[in-house]
Each structure stands twice: as C-alpha cells, then as structure tokens.
PDB file of C-alpha atoms and ligand atoms in Angstrom:
ATOM      1  CA  MET A   1     -31.098 -11.619  -9.831  1.00  0.00           C
ATOM      2  CA  GLY A   2     -28.486 -12.280 -12.130  1.00  0.00           C
ATOM      3  CA  GLY A   3     -24.793 -12.195 -11.710  1.00  0.00           C
ATOM      4  CA  PHE A   4     -22.271 -14.112 -11.366  1.00  0.00           C
ATOM      5  CA  TRP A   5     -19.876 -15.915  -8.078  1.00  0.00           C
ATOM      6  CA  PHE A   6     -16.264 -15.199  -9.021  1.00  0.00           C
ATOM      7  CA  THR A   7     -12.979 -17.016  -7.143  1.00  0.00           C
ATOM      8  CA  GLU A   8      -9.710 -15.096  -6.792  1.00  0.00           C
ATOM      9  CA  LYS A   9      -7.134 -17.928  -6.412  1.00  0.00           C
ATOM     10  CA  GLN A  10      -5.067 -17.364  -3.542  1.00  0.00           C
ATOM     11  CA  THR A  11      -3.060 -20.255  -3.839  1.00  0.00           C
ATOM     12  CA  GLU A  12      -3.256 -22.721  -6.186  1.00  0.00           C
ATOM     13  CA  ASN A  13      -5.441 -24.625  -3.410  1.00  0.00           C
ATOM     14  CA  PHE A  14      -7.445 -22.551  -2.176  1.00  0.00           C
ATOM     15  CA  GLY A  15      -9.339 -18.914  -3.002  1.00  0.00           C
ATOM     16  CA  ILE A  16     -11.439 -16.452  -2.127  1.00  0.00           C
ATOM     17  CA  THR A  17     -15.265 -16.717  -3.607  1.00  0.00           C
ATOM     18  CA  MET A  18     -17.597 -13.624  -3.808  1.00  0.00           C
ATOM     19  CA  LYS A  19     -20.932 -13.068  -5.682  1.00  0.00           C
ATOM     20  CA  ILE A  20     -20.618 -10.920  -8.658  1.00  0.00           C
ATOM     21  CA  ASN A  21     -23.487  -8.378  -9.476  1.00  0.00           C
ATOM     22  CA  LYS A  22     -22.517  -6.604 -12.714  1.00  0.00           C
ATOM     23  CA  THR A  23     -18.453  -6.160 -14.518  1.00  0.00           C
ATOM     24  CA  LEU A  24     -18.083  -2.008 -14.694  1.00  0.00           C
ATOM     25  CA  HIS A  25     -15.719  -2.165 -17.110  1.00  0.00           C
ATOM     26  CA  THR A  26     -13.186  -4.899 -18.074  1.00  0.00           C
ATOM     27  CA  GLU A  27      -9.880  -4.329 -19.986  1.00  0.00           C
ATOM     28  CA  LYS A  28      -6.672  -5.815 -20.877  1.00  0.00           C
ATOM     29  CA  THR A  29      -3.664  -2.387 -20.921  1.00  0.00           C
ATOM     30  CA  ASP A  30      -0.649  -2.234 -21.815  1.00  0.00           C
ATOM     31  CA  PHE A  31       0.515  -3.961 -18.077  1.00  0.00           C
ATOM     32  CA  GLN A  32      -2.116  -6.069 -17.069  1.00  0.00           C
ATOM     33  CA  GLN A  33      -6.140  -7.236 -17.029  1.00  0.00           C
ATOM     34  CA  LEU A  34      -7.483  -4.629 -15.849  1.00  0.00           C
ATOM     35  CA  ASP A  35     -11.640  -5.441 -13.978  1.00  0.00           C
ATOM     36  CA  MET A  36     -14.052  -3.624 -12.204  1.00  0.00           C
ATOM     37  CA  ALA A  37     -16.435  -4.651 -10.567  1.00  0.00           C
ATOM     38  CA  GLU A  38     -19.711  -4.215  -8.565  1.00  0.00           C
ATOM     39  CA  THR A  39     -19.492  -6.905  -5.952  1.00  0.00           C
ATOM     40  CA  GLU A  40     -22.610  -7.652  -2.932  1.00  0.00           C
ATOM     41  CA  GLU A  41     -20.422  -7.795  -0.199  1.00  0.00           C
ATOM     42  CA  TRP A  42     -17.375  -5.182  -0.812  1.00  0.00           C
ATOM     43  CA  GLY A  43     -19.183  -2.685  -3.628  1.00  0.00           C
ATOM     44  CA  ASN A  44     -17.152  -1.813  -5.950  1.00  0.00           C
ATOM     45  CA  MET A  45     -14.127  -4.209  -6.386  1.00  0.00           C
ATOM     46  CA  LEU A  46     -10.847  -3.312  -8.606  1.00  0.00           C
ATOM     47  CA  PHE A  47      -8.791  -6.340  -9.775  1.00  0.00           C
ATOM     48  CA  LEU A  48      -5.241  -6.601 -11.600  1.00  0.00           C
ATOM     49  CA  ASP A  49      -4.458  -9.853 -13.491  1.00  0.00           C
ATOM     50  CA  GLY A  50      -7.355 -11.404 -11.910  1.00  0.00           C
ATOM     51  CA  MET A  51      -6.205 -10.176  -7.910  1.00  0.00           C
ATOM     52  CA  VAL A  52      -8.595  -8.270  -5.649  1.00  0.00           C
ATOM     53  CA  MET A  53      -6.575  -4.476  -5.148  1.00  0.00           C
ATOM     54  CA  THR A  54      -9.562  -2.058  -3.986  1.00  0.00           C
ATOM     55  CA  SER A  55     -12.918  -2.206  -2.443  1.00  0.00           C
ATOM     56  CA  GLN A  56     -15.478   0.352  -1.649  1.00  0.00           C
ATOM     57  CA  LYS A  57     -16.292  -1.607   1.792  1.00  0.00           C
ATOM     58  CA  ASP A  58     -12.714  -2.572   3.851  1.00  0.00           C
ATOM     59  CA  GLU A  59     -10.270  -0.207   1.293  1.00  0.00           C
ATOM     60  CA  PHE A  60      -9.869   2.116   3.940  1.00  0.00           C
ATOM     61  CA  VAL A  61      -7.686  -0.794   6.461  1.00  0.00           C
ATOM     62  CA  TYR A  62      -5.318  -0.869   3.870  1.00  0.00           C
ATOM     63  CA  HIS A  63      -5.292   2.522   2.896  1.00  0.00           C
ATOM     64  CA  GLU A  64      -4.645   4.298   6.650  1.00  0.00           C
ATOM     65  CA  MET A  65      -2.130   1.726   7.755  1.00  0.00           C
ATOM     66  CA  VAL A  66       0.294   2.139   4.689  1.00  0.00           C
ATOM     67  CA  ALA A  67      -0.075   6.190   5.111  1.00  0.00           C
ATOM     68  CA  HIS A  68      -0.190   6.813   8.931  1.00  0.00           C
ATOM     69  CA  VAL A  69       1.988   4.446  10.314  1.00  0.00           C
ATOM     70  CA  PRO A  70       5.124   6.391   8.183  1.00  0.00           C
ATOM     71  CA  LEU A  71       3.978   9.763   8.745  1.00  0.00           C
ATOM     72  CA  PHE A  72       3.552   9.839  12.010  1.00  0.00           C
ATOM     73  CA  THR A  73       6.776   8.256  12.569  1.00  0.00           C
ATOM     74  CA  HIS A  74       8.682  10.997  10.906  1.00  0.00           C
ATOM     75  CA  PRO A  75       8.662  14.100  13.194  1.00  0.00           C
ATOM     76  CA  ASN A  76       7.771  16.505  10.064  1.00  0.00           C
ATOM     77  CA  PRO A  77       7.186  14.866   6.639  1.00  0.00           C
ATOM     78  CA  GLU A  78       6.527  17.400   3.931  1.00  0.00           C
ATOM     79  CA  ASN A  79       7.599  15.984   0.445  1.00  0.00           C
ATOM     80  CA  VAL A  80       6.188  11.992   0.547  1.00  0.00           C
ATOM     81  CA  LEU A  81       6.231   9.449  -3.055  1.00  0.00           C
ATOM     82  CA  VAL A  82       3.784   6.906  -3.355  1.00  0.00           C
ATOM     83  CA  VAL A  83       4.421   4.106  -5.729  1.00  0.00           C
ATOM     84  CA  GLY A  84       2.024   2.666  -7.203  1.00  0.00           C
ATOM     85  CA  GLY A  85      -1.334   3.265  -5.430  1.00  0.00           C
ATOM     86  CA  GLY A  86      -3.577   4.333  -8.940  1.00  0.00           C
ATOM     87  CA  ASP A  87      -6.069   4.250  -7.010  1.00  0.00           C
ATOM     88  CA  GLY A  88      -5.346   6.902  -4.855  1.00  0.00           C
ATOM     89  CA  GLY A  89      -6.839   5.366  -1.486  1.00  0.00           C
ATOM     90  CA  VAL A  90      -3.264   6.423   0.033  1.00  0.00           C
ATOM     91  CA  ILE A  91      -2.919  10.091  -1.627  1.00  0.00           C
ATOM     92  CA  ARG A  92      -6.180  10.126   0.425  1.00  0.00           C
ATOM     93  CA  GLU A  93      -4.774   8.813   3.753  1.00  0.00           C
ATOM     94  CA  VAL A  94      -1.335  10.951   3.169  1.00  0.00           C
ATOM     95  CA  LEU A  95      -3.075  14.638   2.243  1.00  0.00           C
ATOM     96  CA  LYS A  96      -5.139  14.071   6.082  1.00  0.00           C
ATOM     97  CA  HIS A  97      -1.305  15.553   7.178  1.00  0.00           C
ATOM     98  CA  PRO A  98      -0.783  18.958   7.183  1.00  0.00           C
ATOM     99  CA  SER A  99       2.495  19.008   7.683  1.00  0.00           C
ATOM    100  CA  VAL A 100       3.079  17.709   3.767  1.00  0.00           C
ATOM    101  CA  LYS A 101       3.440  20.597   1.220  1.00  0.00           C
ATOM    102  CA  LYS A 102       4.103  18.143  -1.781  1.00  0.00           C
ATOM    103  CA  ALA A 103       2.355  14.201  -2.265  1.00  0.00           C
ATOM    104  CA  THR A 104       3.591  12.787  -5.921  1.00  0.00           C
ATOM    105  CA  LEU A 105       2.174   9.229  -7.039  1.00  0.00           C
ATOM    106  CA  VAL A 106       4.036   7.303  -9.341  1.00  0.00           C
ATOM    107  CA  GLU A 107       1.623   4.946 -11.435  1.00  0.00           C
ATOM    108  CA  ILE A 108       2.794   2.867 -14.425  1.00  0.00           C
ATOM    109  CA  ASP A 109      -0.777   2.013 -15.591  1.00  0.00           C
ATOM    110  CA  GLY A 110      -2.669   4.996 -16.275  1.00  0.00           C
ATOM    111  CA  LYS A 111      -5.955   3.077 -16.992  1.00  0.00           C
ATOM    112  CA  VAL A 112      -5.900   2.245 -13.285  1.00  0.00           C
ATOM    113  CA  ILE A 113      -6.353   6.316 -12.675  1.00  0.00           C
ATOM    114  CA  GLU A 114      -8.920   6.700 -14.811  1.00  0.00           C
ATOM    115  CA  TYR A 115     -11.029   3.748 -13.957  1.00  0.00           C
ATOM    116  CA  SER A 116     -10.484   4.766 -10.120  1.00  0.00           C
ATOM    117  CA  LYS A 117     -11.691   7.937 -10.818  1.00  0.00           C
ATOM    118  CA  LYS A 118     -14.804   6.731 -12.730  1.00  0.00           C
ATOM    119  CA  TYR A 119     -15.825   4.034 -10.399  1.00  0.00           C
ATOM    120  CA  LEU A 120     -13.957   4.440  -7.079  1.00  0.00           C
ATOM    121  CA  PRO A 121     -14.636   8.409  -6.956  1.00  0.00           C
ATOM    122  CA  GLU A 122     -14.847   8.406  -2.713  1.00  0.00           C
ATOM    123  CA  ILE A 123     -10.848   6.504  -3.200  1.00  0.00           C
ATOM    124  CA  ALA A 124      -9.416   7.949  -5.852  1.00  0.00           C
ATOM    125  CA  GLY A 125     -10.903  11.737  -5.264  1.00  0.00           C
ATOM    126  CA  ASP A 126      -7.827  13.098  -4.216  1.00  0.00           C
ATOM    127  CA  LEU A 127      -5.718  13.033  -6.814  1.00  0.00           C
ATOM    128  CA  GLU A 128      -6.643  16.279  -8.392  1.00  0.00           C
ATOM    129  CA  ASN A 129      -5.535  18.094  -5.011  1.00  0.00           C
ATOM    130  CA  GLU A 130      -3.150  21.024  -5.265  1.00  0.00           C
ATOM    131  CA  ARG A 131      -0.202  19.383  -3.681  1.00  0.00           C
ATOM    132  CA  VAL A 132      -0.617  16.157  -5.918  1.00  0.00           C
ATOM    133  CA  GLU A 133       1.564  15.186  -8.723  1.00  0.00           C
ATOM    134  CA  VAL A 134       0.169  12.635 -10.236  1.00  0.00           C
ATOM    135  CA  ILE A 135       3.247  10.361 -12.847  1.00  0.00           C
ATOM    136  CA  VAL A 136       2.483   8.270 -15.427  1.00  0.00           C
ATOM    137  CA  GLY A 137       5.133   5.561 -15.191  1.00  0.00           C
ATOM    138  CA  ASP A 138       7.409   2.971 -13.753  1.00  0.00           C
ATOM    139  CA  GLY A 139       8.524   3.643  -9.961  1.00  0.00           C
ATOM    140  CA  PHE A 140      11.743   1.750 -10.516  1.00  0.00           C
ATOM    141  CA  MET A 141      12.840   4.114 -12.723  1.00  0.00           C
ATOM    142  CA  HIS A 142      11.444   7.319 -10.582  1.00  0.00           C
ATOM    143  CA  ILE A 143      13.104   5.923  -7.526  1.00  0.00           C
ATOM    144  CA  ALA A 144      16.489   5.265  -9.543  1.00  0.00           C
ATOM    145  CA  GLU A 145      16.033   9.489 -10.732  1.00  0.00           C
ATOM    146  CA  SER A 146      15.260  10.465  -7.655  1.00  0.00           C
ATOM    147  CA  LYS A 147      18.351  11.115  -4.746  1.00  0.00           C
ATOM    148  CA  ASN A 148      17.811  13.289  -0.991  1.00  0.00           C
ATOM    149  CA  GLU A 149      14.540  14.397  -2.112  1.00  0.00           C
ATOM    150  CA  TYR A 150      12.164  12.344  -0.058  1.00  0.00           C
ATOM    151  CA  ASP A 151      10.712  12.800   3.629  1.00  0.00           C
ATOM    152  CA  VAL A 152       8.242   9.587   3.510  1.00  0.00           C
ATOM    153  CA  ILE A 153       8.180   6.514   0.555  1.00  0.00           C
ATOM    154  CA  MET A 154       5.212   4.493   0.376  1.00  0.00           C
ATOM    155  CA  VAL A 155       5.528   1.723  -2.407  1.00  0.00           C
ATOM    156  CA  ASP A 156       1.786   0.325  -3.228  1.00  0.00           C
ATOM    157  CA  SER A 157       2.821  -2.020  -5.866  1.00  0.00           C
ATOM    158  CA  THR A 158       0.419  -5.088  -7.249  1.00  0.00           C
ATOM    159  CA  GLU A 159       2.840  -8.313  -6.067  1.00  0.00           C
ATOM    160  CA  PRO A 160       5.675  -9.063  -7.267  1.00  0.00           C
ATOM    161  CA  VAL A 161       5.041 -10.066 -11.154  1.00  0.00           C
ATOM    162  CA  GLY A 162       4.621  -8.387 -13.848  1.00  0.00           C
ATOM    163  CA  PRO A 163       5.199  -4.886 -13.938  1.00  0.00           C
ATOM    164  CA  ALA A 164       6.319  -5.053 -10.017  1.00  0.00           C
ATOM    165  CA  VAL A 165       8.399  -7.153 -10.381  1.00  0.00           C
ATOM    166  CA  ASN A 166      11.494  -5.348  -9.563  1.00  0.00           C
ATOM    167  CA  LEU A 167      10.165  -3.129  -6.845  1.00  0.00           C
ATOM    168  CA  PHE A 168      10.156  -6.020  -4.781  1.00  0.00           C
ATOM    169  CA  THR A 169      14.163  -6.034  -4.883  1.00  0.00           C
ATOM    170  CA  LYS A 170      17.445  -4.719  -2.686  1.00  0.00           C
ATOM    171  CA  GLY A 171      18.546  -2.866  -5.952  1.00  0.00           C
ATOM    172  CA  PHE A 172      14.952  -0.830  -5.051  1.00  0.00           C
ATOM    173  CA  TYR A 173      15.149  -0.732  -1.700  1.00  0.00           C
ATOM    174  CA  SER A 174      19.076   0.999  -2.213  1.00  0.00           C
ATOM    175  CA  GLY A 175      17.297   2.971  -4.534  1.00  0.00           C
ATOM    176  CA  ILE A 176      14.438   3.730  -1.894  1.00  0.00           C
ATOM    177  CA  SER A 177      17.360   4.448   0.803  1.00  0.00           C
ATOM    178  CA  ASN A 178      19.219   7.707  -1.778  1.00  0.00           C
ATOM    179  CA  ALA A 179      15.513   8.916  -2.940  1.00  0.00           C
ATOM    180  CA  LEU A 180      15.077   9.467   0.851  1.00  0.00           C
ATOM    181  CA  LYS A 181      16.755  12.675   2.935  1.00  0.00           C
ATOM    182  CA  GLU A 182      18.921  11.448   5.914  1.00  0.00           C
ATOM    183  CA  ASP A 183      16.011  10.845   8.322  1.00  0.00           C
ATOM    184  CA  GLY A 184      13.677   9.245   5.483  1.00  0.00           C
ATOM    185  CA  ILE A 185      10.870   6.406   5.937  1.00  0.00           C
ATOM    186  CA  PHE A 186       9.408   3.667   3.859  1.00  0.00           C
ATOM    187  CA  VAL A 187       6.920   1.745   3.954  1.00  0.00           C
ATOM    188  CA  ALA A 188       6.192  -1.364   1.282  1.00  0.00           C
ATOM    189  CA  GLN A 189       3.265  -3.577   1.382  1.00  0.00           C
ATOM    190  CA  SER A 190       4.813  -6.954   1.520  1.00  0.00           C
ATOM    191  CA  ASP A 191       1.398  -9.363   0.928  1.00  0.00           C
ATOM    192  CA  ASN A 192       0.551 -12.053   3.902  1.00  0.00           C
ATOM    193  CA  PRO A 193       2.656 -14.506   5.701  1.00  0.00           C
ATOM    194  CA  TRP A 194       0.309 -17.165   5.453  1.00  0.00           C
ATOM    195  CA  PHE A 195       1.288 -17.728   2.045  1.00  0.00           C
ATOM    196  CA  LYS A 196       4.158 -16.193   1.469  1.00  0.00           C
ATOM    197  CA  ALA A 197       6.357 -16.433   4.158  1.00  0.00           C
ATOM    198  CA  ASP A 198       9.130 -16.756   1.677  1.00  0.00           C
ATOM    199  CA  LEU A 199       8.716 -12.960   0.332  1.00  0.00           C
ATOM    200  CA  ILE A 200       8.043 -11.570   3.722  1.00  0.00           C
ATOM    201  CA  LYS A 201      11.629 -13.425   4.902  1.00  0.00           C
ATOM    202  CA  GLN A 202      13.523 -12.004   1.611  1.00  0.00           C
ATOM    203  CA  VAL A 203      12.078  -8.621   2.469  1.00  0.00           C
ATOM    204  CA  MET A 204      12.915  -7.906   5.600  1.00  0.00           C
ATOM    205  CA  SER A 205      16.252  -9.401   5.237  1.00  0.00           C
ATOM    206  CA  ASP A 206      17.156  -7.021   2.300  1.00  0.00           C
ATOM    207  CA  VAL A 207      15.834  -3.660   3.962  1.00  0.00           C
ATOM    208  CA  LYS A 208      18.142  -4.397   7.289  1.00  0.00           C
ATOM    209  CA  GLU A 209      21.114  -4.595   5.321  1.00  0.00           C
ATOM    210  CA  ILE A 210      20.120  -1.124   3.931  1.00  0.00           C
ATOM    211  CA  PHE A 211      18.070   0.380   6.731  1.00  0.00           C
ATOM    212  CA  PRO A 212      19.140   0.909  10.643  1.00  0.00           C
ATOM    213  CA  ILE A 213      15.498   0.382  11.956  1.00  0.00           C
ATOM    214  CA  THR A 214      13.624  -2.296   9.868  1.00  0.00           C
ATOM    215  CA  ARG A 215      10.165  -3.159  11.157  1.00  0.00           C
ATOM    216  CA  LEU A 216       6.962  -5.814   9.857  1.00  0.00           C
ATOM    217  CA  TYR A 217       3.316  -4.813  11.235  1.00  0.00           C
ATOM    218  CA  THR A 218       0.290  -6.159  10.175  1.00  0.00           C
ATOM    219  CA  ALA A 219      -3.222  -5.412   9.785  1.00  0.00           C
ATOM    220  CA  ASN A 220      -6.600  -7.364   8.713  1.00  0.00           C
ATOM    221  CA  ILE A 221      -7.868  -6.834   4.995  1.00  0.00           C
ATOM    222  CA  PRO A 222     -10.426  -9.250   4.699  1.00  0.00           C
ATOM    223  CA  THR A 223     -10.559  -9.087   1.113  1.00  0.00           C
ATOM    224  CA  TYR A 224      -6.894  -9.753   1.350  1.00  0.00           C
ATOM    225  CA  PRO A 225      -5.253 -12.954   0.668  1.00  0.00           C
ATOM    226  CA  SER A 226      -5.488 -15.124   4.212  1.00  0.00           C
ATOM    227  CA  GLY A 227      -7.065 -11.157   5.766  1.00  0.00           C
ATOM    228  CA  LEU A 228      -3.553 -11.236   7.498  1.00  0.00           C
ATOM    229  CA  TRP A 229      -1.435  -8.207   5.888  1.00  0.00           C
ATOM    230  CA  ALA A 230       1.825  -7.064   6.144  1.00  0.00           C
ATOM    231  CA  PHE A 231       4.291  -4.072   5.859  1.00  0.00           C
ATOM    232  CA  THR A 232       7.574  -3.603   6.240  1.00  0.00           C
ATOM    233  CA  LEU A 233       9.135  -0.225   7.363  1.00  0.00           C
ATOM    234  CA  GLY A 234      12.400   0.841   6.617  1.00  0.00           C
ATOM    235  CA  SER A 235      14.011   4.017   8.896  1.00  0.00           C
ATOM    236  CA  LYS A 236      17.421   5.760   8.761  1.00  0.00           C
ATOM    237  CA  LYS A 237      16.387   7.123  12.315  1.00  0.00           C
ATOM    238  CA  HIS A 238      12.947   7.608  13.724  1.00  0.00           C
ATOM    239  CA  ASP A 239      11.853   4.618  15.213  1.00  0.00           C
ATOM    240  CA  PRO A 240       7.989   3.847  14.324  1.00  0.00           C
ATOM    241  CA  LEU A 241       7.606   2.016  18.296  1.00  0.00           C
ATOM    242  CA  LYS A 242       9.104   5.970  19.428  1.00  0.00           C
ATOM    243  CA  VAL A 243       7.033   8.337  18.455  1.00  0.00           C
ATOM    244  CA  ALA A 244       6.110  11.341  20.956  1.00  0.00           C
ATOM    245  CA  GLU A 245       2.407  11.080  23.045  1.00  0.00           C
ATOM    246  CA  GLU A 246       2.479  14.970  20.730  1.00  0.00           C
ATOM    247  CA  ARG A 247       3.400  13.932  17.422  1.00  0.00           C
ATOM    248  CA  PHE A 248      -0.496  12.537  17.048  1.00  0.00           C
ATOM    249  CA  HIS A 249      -2.346  14.876  15.917  1.00  0.00           C
ATOM    250  CA  GLU A 250      -6.112  14.579  15.153  1.00  0.00           C
ATOM    251  CA  ILE A 251      -6.739  12.880  12.538  1.00  0.00           C
ATOM    252  CA  ASP A 252     -10.313  11.365  10.716  1.00  0.00           C
ATOM    253  CA  THR A 253      -9.825   7.643  10.495  1.00  0.00           C
ATOM    254  CA  LYS A 254     -11.523   4.392  10.432  1.00  0.00           C
ATOM    255  CA  TYR A 255      -8.883   1.937  11.376  1.00  0.00           C
ATOM    256  CA  TYR A 256      -5.833   3.103  12.238  1.00  0.00           C
ATOM    257  CA  THR A 257      -5.255   5.344  15.895  1.00  0.00           C
ATOM    258  CA  LYS A 258      -1.771   5.570  17.863  1.00  0.00           C
ATOM    259  CA  GLU A 259      -3.106   2.786  20.025  1.00  0.00           C
ATOM    260  CA  LEU A 260      -2.829   0.921  16.608  1.00  0.00           C
ATOM    261  CA  HIS A 261      -0.068   2.438  15.719  1.00  0.00           C
ATOM    262  CA  ASN A 262       1.800   0.565  18.032  1.00  0.00           C
ATOM    263  CA  ALA A 263       0.130  -2.430  18.699  1.00  0.00           C
ATOM    264  CA  ALA A 264      -0.002  -3.521  15.183  1.00  0.00           C
ATOM    265  CA  PHE A 265       3.436  -4.095  15.324  1.00  0.00           C
ATOM    266  CA  ALA A 266       3.506  -7.212  17.817  1.00  0.00           C
ATOM    267  CA  LEU A 267       3.465 -10.001  15.799  1.00  0.00           C
ATOM    268  CA  PRO A 268       1.795 -13.787  16.130  1.00  0.00           C
ATOM    269  CA  LYS A 269       4.846 -16.069  17.205  1.00  0.00           C
ATOM    270  CA  PHE A 270       5.389 -17.271  13.601  1.00  0.00           C
ATOM    271  CA  VAL A 271       4.764 -14.054  11.753  1.00  0.00           C
ATOM    272  CA  LYS A 272       8.020 -12.391  14.383  1.00  0.00           C
ATOM    273  CA  ASP A 273      10.462 -15.634  13.462  1.00  0.00           C
ATOM    274  CA  LEU A 274      10.482 -14.358   9.625  1.00  0.00           C
ATOM    275  CA  THR A 275      11.754 -11.125  10.801  1.00  0.00           C
ATOM    276  CA  GLU A 276      14.546 -12.307  12.768  1.00  0.00           C
TER     277      GLU A 276
HETATM  278  N1  LIG B   1      -3.306  -2.294  -3.052  1.00  0.00           N
HETATM  279  C1  LIG B   1      -2.723  -3.289  -3.682  1.00  0.00           C
HETATM  280  C2  LIG B   1      -2.365  -4.513  -2.928  1.00  0.00           C
HETATM  281  O1  LIG B   1      -1.575  -4.382  -1.914  1.00  0.00           O
HETATM  282  O2  LIG B   1      -1.563  -5.747  -3.541  1.00  0.00           O
HETATM  283  C3  LIG B   1      -1.985  -2.462  -4.214  1.00  0.00           C
HETATM  284  C4  LIG B   1      -2.992  -1.573  -5.108  1.00  0.00           C
HETATM  285  S1  LIG B   1      -2.233  -0.953  -6.825  1.00  0.00           S
HETATM  286  C5  LIG B   1      -3.775  -0.642  -7.762  1.00  0.00           C
HETATM  287  C6  LIG B   1      -1.600  -1.293  -6.905  1.00  0.00           C
HETATM  288  C7  LIG B   1      -0.664  -0.436  -8.605  1.00  0.00           C
HETATM  289  O3  LIG B   1       1.377  -0.788  -8.661  1.00  0.00           O
HETATM  290  C8  LIG B   1      -1.209  -0.836  -9.967  1.00  0.00           C
HETATM  291  O4  LIG B   1      -1.798  -0.026 -10.137  1.00  0.00           O
HETATM  292  C9  LIG B   1      -0.070  -0.814 -10.463  1.00  0.00           C
HETATM  293  O5  LIG B   1      -0.052  -0.567 -12.186  1.00  0.00           O
HETATM  294  C10 LIG B   1       0.860  -0.357  -9.875  1.00  0.00           C
HETATM  295  N2  LIG B   1       2.582  -0.855 -10.160  1.00  0.00           N
HETATM  296  C11 LIG B   1       3.038  -1.893 -10.617  1.00  0.00           C
HETATM  297  N3  LIG B   1       4.115  -1.981 -11.089  1.00  0.00           N
HETATM  298  C12 LIG B   1       4.471  -0.807 -10.972  1.00  0.00           C
HETATM  299  C13 LIG B   1       5.936  -0.214 -11.236  1.00  0.00           C
HETATM  300  N4  LIG B   1       6.802  -0.393 -11.433  1.00  0.00           N
HETATM  301  N5  LIG B   1       5.834   1.347 -11.317  1.00  0.00           N
HETATM  302  C14 LIG B   1       4.487   2.079 -10.797  1.00  0.00           C
HETATM  303  N6  LIG B   1       2.958   1.410 -10.353  1.00  0.00           N
HETATM  304  C15 LIG B   1       3.325   0.533 -10.704  1.00  0.00           C
END
C-alpha cells in the first residue's frame, strides 16, 4: 500500500489533495524547493516551492495552449523564445511548427531541466533537439539584452514569487516588446481568475499600455489552482481572432484545435470584467 496524501494550499483556506505513491527526488536548489513525485492519479509530477508545476497526465493542456495560440496567430514564426519552461513541455509543442528555425529556452534553474529529463522524459525529451538552444539563466536579463530578435515569446514561469517576481512587471513586458520583431507576439501564463483576479487585472492593464492587441484566453487545467487557467496575449500586429483558415496546418495535439483557438478567448462574465 504505502504512500501518503499531499495538499497544495492554493489559498489560505483551500487546497488540492492528492495521493503520493513515492517521492522520486527532493532538493533545495539555489532558487526553490524542487520535488518530483509519483502520484496515483496524475503520474509523475513536478512541484516547485510546494506548487504543482506539471504532471504526466494533464501537462498537454497547458503546453499546447501556451504554444499553439501565438504560433498559429503569427503568419510565419521562425525565431521563438521560451522564458522559464524548464520541464521542456512548451519547447516540445513549439517544435511541431515546421516554420520554427530556432527555439531558445532560458530557464534560471538547471536542476529543473535535469530532473525533468530524468523523470518526465515525454515532456522534456525535445530539449536536445538541434533547433533548440537551452540557456540556464535569468529570463529577465535575457529579455533586457534582446532587441528586435523574436517572432514569438512565451513566458512559462512560476508564480510571481522568488525568481519569477520580475516576470510580472510592466518593465518586463516593455522589455518583451523590445525583444520582439515589429510584428511579434507574446503570451504569458497569468494564473487563475478565482484566486488571482488582481494579478490578472494588473497584467492586462500593463500589457494593454504596451501592445495594441491584448487579449486573455483560458484553458481547463485540473491540477492547477481552481482548474481555470488564464493566459495573456500581447501582439504588435496580428490578432489571434483573425487567423486565416489556411493558416491552421495539421498538428498532433490532445487539447488544442483550431475551433478551440477562438473559443478559448470567449470568457465567462466575471473573467471578462477583469480585462476591462
Ligand atoms: N506551467 C507552470 C506554471 O504555469 O506555473 C510553470 C512551469 S515551469 C517549470 C516554471 C519555470 O520558471 C521554473 O522551472 C522556474 O525555475 C522558472 N523561472 C522562474 N523565474 C525565472 C526567471 N527569472 N528566469 C528564467 N526562468 C525562471
């Protein structure tokens, strides 16, 4: 039998509880507490500072929705940047677009990459691909040093705590705009409208000041706080709701579809109110 129950407290008064069969690795890295565990329901799961990052069973939702919405919106994405994303899932999805010539990953914690490769091979397996460059470093600094370089930037960071605090600031979004080409697009994971409404309001307000097209979309991620996850998209020229039909080439996915591409931007009233 064995095993134990673990609760991730999603607020002070509410959490998600799951059965852990065994701990695979636990370590305090230079940046955060890293735990990798085998769970009964969700397969192997990565936790950082006690928060669910990704699991073998539901990881495809988040990784597909971060990657394919901006990559199908851009008419010809060739040079792509992922900030964070050390588990490799977003990179795996980016590589499904033949137009992408180079995908750069900037992940601050090399241990996340190391243990994702070891325990989440089906998520991290493409980090060795010849089109991928992995940089272990601070995404904030990388953005500050980049100019007019990327077609699409995806911010797949942890919550605005610890090393990710700077990745939710107006200064960072301004840096992203400078790092993008003149028709560039960026997406940032933006937490959830049930418990982090203020964060979503702030991010939307900041991004709107910088990008002419700013939209919020959502997806259902059962292991994330509240299960309703939000993504903020900022675009200099291309509107995600005006993608030509012929742009949607065949792609191997389990969640994303071209119908869902548009439907994801249809928001419940209480979420829509956060964007105005
Ligand atoms: N999908 C998850 C979510 O939405 O919370 C994020 C998963 S991914 C593992 C988050 C990664 O962001 C972590 O590996 C963390 O080390 C990385 N990260 C945090 N701050 C960073 C920074 N300033 N530069 C680069 N990577 C950073």
